[in-house]
Coordinates of C-alpha atoms in Angstrom, one line a residue:
X31 CA -28.4 -9.7 -9.9
X32 CA -28.7 -13.0 -8.0
X33 CA -25.8 -15.4 -8.0
X34 CA -26.1 -19.1 -7.0
X35 CA -22.9 -20.8 -6.1
X36 CA -22.3 -24.2 -7.8
X37 CA -20.2 -26.8 -6.0
X38 CA -20.1 -30.5 -5.3
X39 CA -20.4 -33.6 -7.5
X40 CA -23.0 -34.2 -10.2
X41 CA -25.9 -35.0 -7.8
X42 CA -25.4 -31.7 -5.8
X43 CA -24.9 -29.7 -9.0
X44 CA -28.3 -31.0 -10.2
X45 CA -30.0 -29.9 -7.0
X46 CA -28.4 -26.5 -7.3
X47 CA -29.4 -26.2 -11.0
X48 CA -33.0 -27.3 -10.2
X49 CA -33.2 -24.5 -7.5
X50 CA -31.8 -22.1 -10.1
X51 CA -34.5 -23.0 -12.6
X52 CA -37.2 -22.4 -10.0
X53 CA -35.7 -19.1 -8.9
X54 CA -35.3 -18.0 -12.5
X55 CA -39.1 -18.2 -13.0
X56 CA -39.5 -15.3 -10.5
X57 CA -36.3 -13.3 -11.0
X58 CA -34.9 -13.1 -14.6
X59 CA -31.5 -11.8 -13.5
X60 CA -30.3 -15.0 -11.8
X61 CA -27.0 -16.6 -12.8
X62 CA -25.1 -19.7 -11.8
X63 CA -21.7 -18.8 -10.4
X64 CA -19.2 -21.4 -11.7
X65 CA -16.1 -19.5 -10.4
X66 CA -15.2 -21.9 -7.7
X67 CA -15.8 -24.9 -10.0
X68 CA -12.9 -23.8 -12.1
X69 CA -10.7 -24.7 -9.1
X70 CA -12.7 -27.7 -7.9
X71 CA -10.7 -30.9 -8.1
X72 CA -13.0 -33.3 -6.3
X73 CA -15.3 -35.5 -8.5
X74 CA -15.2 -34.5 -12.2
X75 CA -15.7 -30.7 -12.2
X76 CA -18.8 -29.0 -13.6
X77 CA -20.7 -31.7 -15.5
X78 CA -24.0 -30.2 -16.5
X79 CA -23.0 -29.2 -20.0
X80 CA -21.4 -32.5 -20.8
X81 CA -24.0 -34.8 -19.3
X82 CA -27.2 -32.9 -20.2
X83 CA -26.1 -30.5 -22.9
X84 CA -26.9 -27.5 -20.7
X85 CA -25.0 -24.2 -21.0
X86 CA -21.3 -24.5 -20.1
X87 CA -20.9 -21.1 -18.3
X88 CA -23.4 -18.7 -16.9
X89 CA -21.1 -16.5 -14.7
X90 CA -17.4 -17.0 -14.1
X91 CA -14.5 -14.7 -13.2
X92 CA -11.2 -14.7 -11.4
X93 CA -11.7 -16.4 -8.0
X94 CA -9.8 -13.9 -5.9
X95 CA -11.6 -10.9 -7.6
X96 CA -14.9 -12.6 -7.2
X97 CA -14.4 -13.1 -3.4
X98 CA -13.5 -9.5 -3.0
X99 CA -16.6 -8.3 -4.9
X100 CA -18.8 -10.8 -3.0
X101 CA -17.5 -9.5 0.3
X102 CA -17.8 -5.8 -0.6
X103 CA -21.1 -5.7 -2.5
X104 CA -23.2 -8.8 -2.1
X105 CA -25.8 -9.8 0.5
X106 CA -25.1 -13.5 1.2
X107 CA -27.9 -16.0 1.9
X108 CA -26.6 -19.3 3.5
X109 CA -29.0 -22.2 3.2
X110 CA -27.9 -23.7 6.5
X111 CA -29.1 -20.6 8.3
X112 CA -32.6 -20.5 6.8
X113 CA -34.0 -23.5 8.9
X114 CA -35.7 -25.0 5.9
X115 CA -37.6 -21.8 5.0
X116 CA -38.2 -21.0 1.3
X117 CA -38.9 -17.3 1.9
X118 CA -35.3 -16.2 1.3
X119 CA -35.5 -17.7 -2.2
X120 CA -38.8 -16.2 -3.2
X121 CA -38.7 -12.7 -1.6
X122 CA -37.5 -9.5 -3.3
X123 CA -34.6 -7.8 -1.7
X124 CA -34.1 -4.0 -1.6
X125 CA -30.4 -4.7 -2.1
X126 CA -29.8 -5.5 -5.8
X127 CA -26.9 -8.0 -5.4
X128 CA -27.7 -11.2 -3.6
X129 CA -25.5 -14.3 -3.4
X130 CA -26.9 -17.8 -2.5
X131 CA -24.9 -20.6 -1.1
X132 CA -26.2 -24.1 -0.4
X133 CA -27.0 -27.5 -1.8
X134 CA -30.9 -27.4 -1.8
X135 CA -31.3 -31.1 -1.3
X136 CA -35.1 -31.3 -1.4
X137 CA -37.9 -31.4 -4.0
X138 CA -39.4 -28.3 -2.3
X139 CA -36.8 -26.1 -4.0
X140 CA -38.3 -27.0 -7.4
X141 CA -41.7 -28.3 -6.6
X142 CA -43.6 -26.1 -9.1
X143 CA -41.4 -27.1 -12.1
X144 CA -40.8 -30.8 -11.8
X145 CA -41.5 -31.5 -15.5
X146 CA -39.2 -28.6 -16.5
X147 CA -36.4 -30.1 -14.3
X148 CA -37.0 -33.5 -15.9
X149 CA -36.6 -32.0 -19.4
X150 CA -33.5 -30.2 -18.4
X151 CA -32.0 -33.4 -17.0
X152 CA -32.3 -35.3 -20.3
X153 CA -29.1 -37.4 -20.7
X154 CA -27.0 -36.6 -23.8
X155 CA -26.8 -40.2 -25.2
X156 CA -24.3 -39.1 -27.8
X157 CA -21.8 -38.9 -25.0
X158 CA -22.6 -42.4 -23.7
X159 CA -20.3 -45.4 -24.4
X160 CA -21.5 -48.4 -26.5
X161 CA -21.7 -50.7 -23.5
X162 CA -24.0 -48.4 -21.6
X163 CA -26.2 -48.0 -24.7
X164 CA -26.6 -51.8 -24.9
X165 CA -27.3 -52.0 -21.2
X166 CA -29.9 -49.3 -21.5
X167 CA -31.7 -51.3 -24.1
X168 CA -31.5 -54.4 -21.9
X169 CA -32.9 -52.6 -18.8
X170 CA -35.7 -51.1 -20.9
X171 CA -36.8 -54.7 -21.8
X172 CA -36.6 -55.9 -18.2
X173 CA -39.9 -55.6 -16.4
X174 CA -38.3 -56.6 -13.1
X175 CA -35.3 -54.3 -13.2
X176 CA -34.3 -52.8 -9.8
X177 CA -31.3 -50.5 -9.4
X178 CA -29.2 -51.0 -6.2
X179 CA -26.7 -48.3 -5.5
X180 CA -23.9 -48.8 -2.9
X181 CA -21.5 -45.9 -2.3
X182 CA -18.3 -46.5 -0.6
X183 CA -15.2 -44.7 -2.0
X184 CA -15.0 -41.4 -0.2
X185 CA -17.6 -42.5 2.3
X186 CA -15.3 -45.0 3.9
X187 CA -12.6 -42.3 4.5
X188 CA -12.2 -41.4 8.1
X189 CA -13.3 -37.8 7.6
X190 CA -16.7 -38.9 6.2
X191 CA -17.2 -42.3 7.9
X192 CA -18.8 -41.2 11.2
X193 CA -21.2 -38.6 9.7
X194 CA -22.2 -40.2 6.3
X195 CA -20.4 -43.4 5.5
X196 CA -21.5 -45.5 8.5
X197 CA -25.2 -44.9 7.7
X198 CA -25.9 -47.2 4.8
X199 CA -24.1 -50.4 5.7
X200 CA -25.2 -54.1 5.6
X201 CA -28.1 -53.7 8.1
X202 CA -29.7 -51.0 5.9
X203 CA -29.3 -53.0 2.7
X204 CA -30.7 -56.2 4.3
X205 CA -33.8 -54.2 5.4
X206 CA -34.1 -52.6 1.9
X207 CA -33.8 -55.8 0.0
X208 CA -36.4 -57.5 2.3
X209 CA -38.8 -54.6 1.7
X210 CA -38.3 -54.6 -2.0
X211 CA -38.9 -58.3 -2.2
X212 CA -42.1 -58.0 -0.3
X213 CA -43.4 -55.5 -2.9
X214 CA -41.9 -56.7 -6.2
X215 CA -42.2 -60.2 -7.5
X216 CA -38.9 -61.6 -8.7
X217 CA -36.8 -58.4 -8.6
X218 CA -33.8 -58.4 -11.0
X219 CA -31.0 -56.3 -9.5
X220 CA -28.7 -54.0 -11.4
X221 CA -25.9 -53.1 -9.1
X222 CA -24.0 -49.8 -9.2
X223 CA -21.1 -49.2 -6.9
X224 CA -17.6 -47.8 -6.6
X225 CA -16.7 -51.0 -4.8
X226 CA -18.4 -53.9 -6.5
X227 CA -16.0 -56.5 -5.0
X228 CA -17.2 -55.5 -1.5
X229 CA -20.8 -55.9 -2.7
X230 CA -20.2 -59.3 -4.2
X231 CA -18.5 -60.4 -1.0
X232 CA -21.3 -59.2 1.2
X233 CA -24.6 -59.5 -0.7
X234 CA -26.3 -62.7 -1.8
X235 CA -27.6 -61.6 -5.3
X236 CA -27.0 -64.6 -7.6
X237 CA -28.7 -63.2 -10.7
X238 CA -27.6 -59.6 -10.3
X239 CA -26.0 -57.6 -13.1
X240 CA -23.0 -55.7 -12.0
X241 CA -22.4 -52.5 -14.0
X242 CA -18.6 -52.1 -13.8
X243 CA -17.4 -50.1 -16.8
X244 CA -18.4 -46.5 -16.1
X245 CA -15.3 -45.0 -14.5
X246 CA -14.1 -41.5 -14.2
X247 CA -15.9 -39.0 -16.4
X248 CA -18.2 -41.8 -17.6
X249 CA -19.6 -42.3 -14.1
X250 CA -22.7 -40.2 -14.9
X251 CA -23.8 -43.1 -17.2
X252 CA -24.5 -45.2 -14.0
X253 CA -27.1 -42.6 -13.1
X254 CA -28.6 -42.7 -16.6
X255 CA -28.9 -46.5 -16.3
X256 CA -30.4 -46.4 -12.8
X257 CA -33.1 -44.0 -14.1
X258 CA -34.2 -46.7 -16.7
X259 CA -34.9 -49.3 -14.0
X260 CA -38.5 -49.9 -12.8
X261 CA -37.7 -49.7 -9.1
X262 CA -34.8 -48.5 -6.9
X263 CA -32.8 -49.1 -3.7
X264 CA -30.8 -45.9 -3.0
X265 CA -28.3 -45.0 -0.4
X266 CA -27.6 -41.6 1.3
X267 CA -26.2 -40.2 -1.9
X268 CA -27.6 -37.5 -4.2
X269 CA -26.3 -39.5 -7.1
X270 CA -28.6 -42.4 -6.5
X271 CA -31.4 -40.0 -5.4
X272 CA -31.5 -38.5 -8.9
X273 CA -31.1 -41.9 -10.5
X274 CA -34.4 -42.9 -8.8
X275 CA -36.1 -39.5 -9.2
X276 CA -35.5 -39.3 -12.9
X277 CA -37.4 -42.5 -13.4
X278 CA -40.8 -41.1 -14.7
X279 CA -42.9 -44.1 -13.9
X280 CA -45.8 -43.4 -11.5
X281 CA -45.8 -47.0 -10.1
X282 CA -42.1 -47.0 -9.2
X283 CA -41.0 -48.3 -5.8
X284 CA -38.1 -46.5 -4.2
X285 CA -36.5 -47.7 -1.0
X286 CA -34.4 -45.1 0.9
X287 CA -32.7 -45.0 4.3
X288 CA -34.6 -43.4 7.1
X289 CA -31.5 -41.5 8.0
X290 CA -29.4 -39.4 5.6
X291 CA -26.5 -38.7 8.0
X292 CA -25.7 -39.9 11.5
X293 CA -27.3 -36.8 13.0
X294 CA -30.2 -36.2 10.6
X295 CA -33.1 -38.2 9.3
X296 CA -34.0 -38.3 5.6
X297 CA -37.5 -36.7 5.7
X298 CA -36.2 -33.4 4.2
X299 CA -34.6 -35.0 1.2
X300 CA -36.7 -38.2 0.6
X301 CA -40.1 -37.5 -0.9
X302 CA -43.0 -38.7 1.2
X303 CA -44.1 -41.3 -1.4
X304 CA -40.7 -43.1 -1.2
X305 CA -40.3 -45.9 1.4
X306 CA -37.9 -45.2 4.2
X307 CA -36.5 -48.2 6.0
X308 CA -34.3 -48.5 9.1
X309 CA -30.5 -48.3 8.8
X310 CA -30.0 -50.6 11.9

């Protein structure tokens, strides 16, 4: 049996699920381990079943018992120790019980099954609110629609600011907007943020549409609406990464930061066809 640990918010859960789909092609006895998600209080818990109609539980057991079994019987593969290699995820192990831990934030973990991933991540519109359904129709009719995602919230907390939150600030967005306006005639911005008042105070976007109603467990609907836009300006957030990636248009323009964290550039996570701009 192969277990893949699920953790994090919706964007990270999607990367883990995409890696799981790829691994399942080679190894039928692969399961998502949702044990820790039962005790995960950040964000909105495990969302894949509610947002995409995917199976609710693959593998789940008492957390303490799971940790004991993991320690005693499983070989653990930590993504951060693989130095970007895919071999640990494709090789066969002599030991039958293997446990995988990581976030897999790159297309390379599901490069062979992109269309299957897109089908899996089809939003369940029966769960969407009426205002988002109306906005979806409006965006679909807008040939100049550009999503702009600004994440603040937890990113401005002291424990995240230095490493993540300080990366995509006003200098990055000025560079990104300038680049988008060179490439798209008359862009019409749809703004998604957990701090729209900050955006309004610091950005000059007179015709922008501010999507301000998807709160709490409805937050996934912002990703759904982003994916309907023609082009995208994302920040260093897996949430807006997926909002842009799920746009199926071949001609889409996606502007991304050249750095993902203070200490790492974005080449690993940002596909080569996306446009990376300076954050300074």
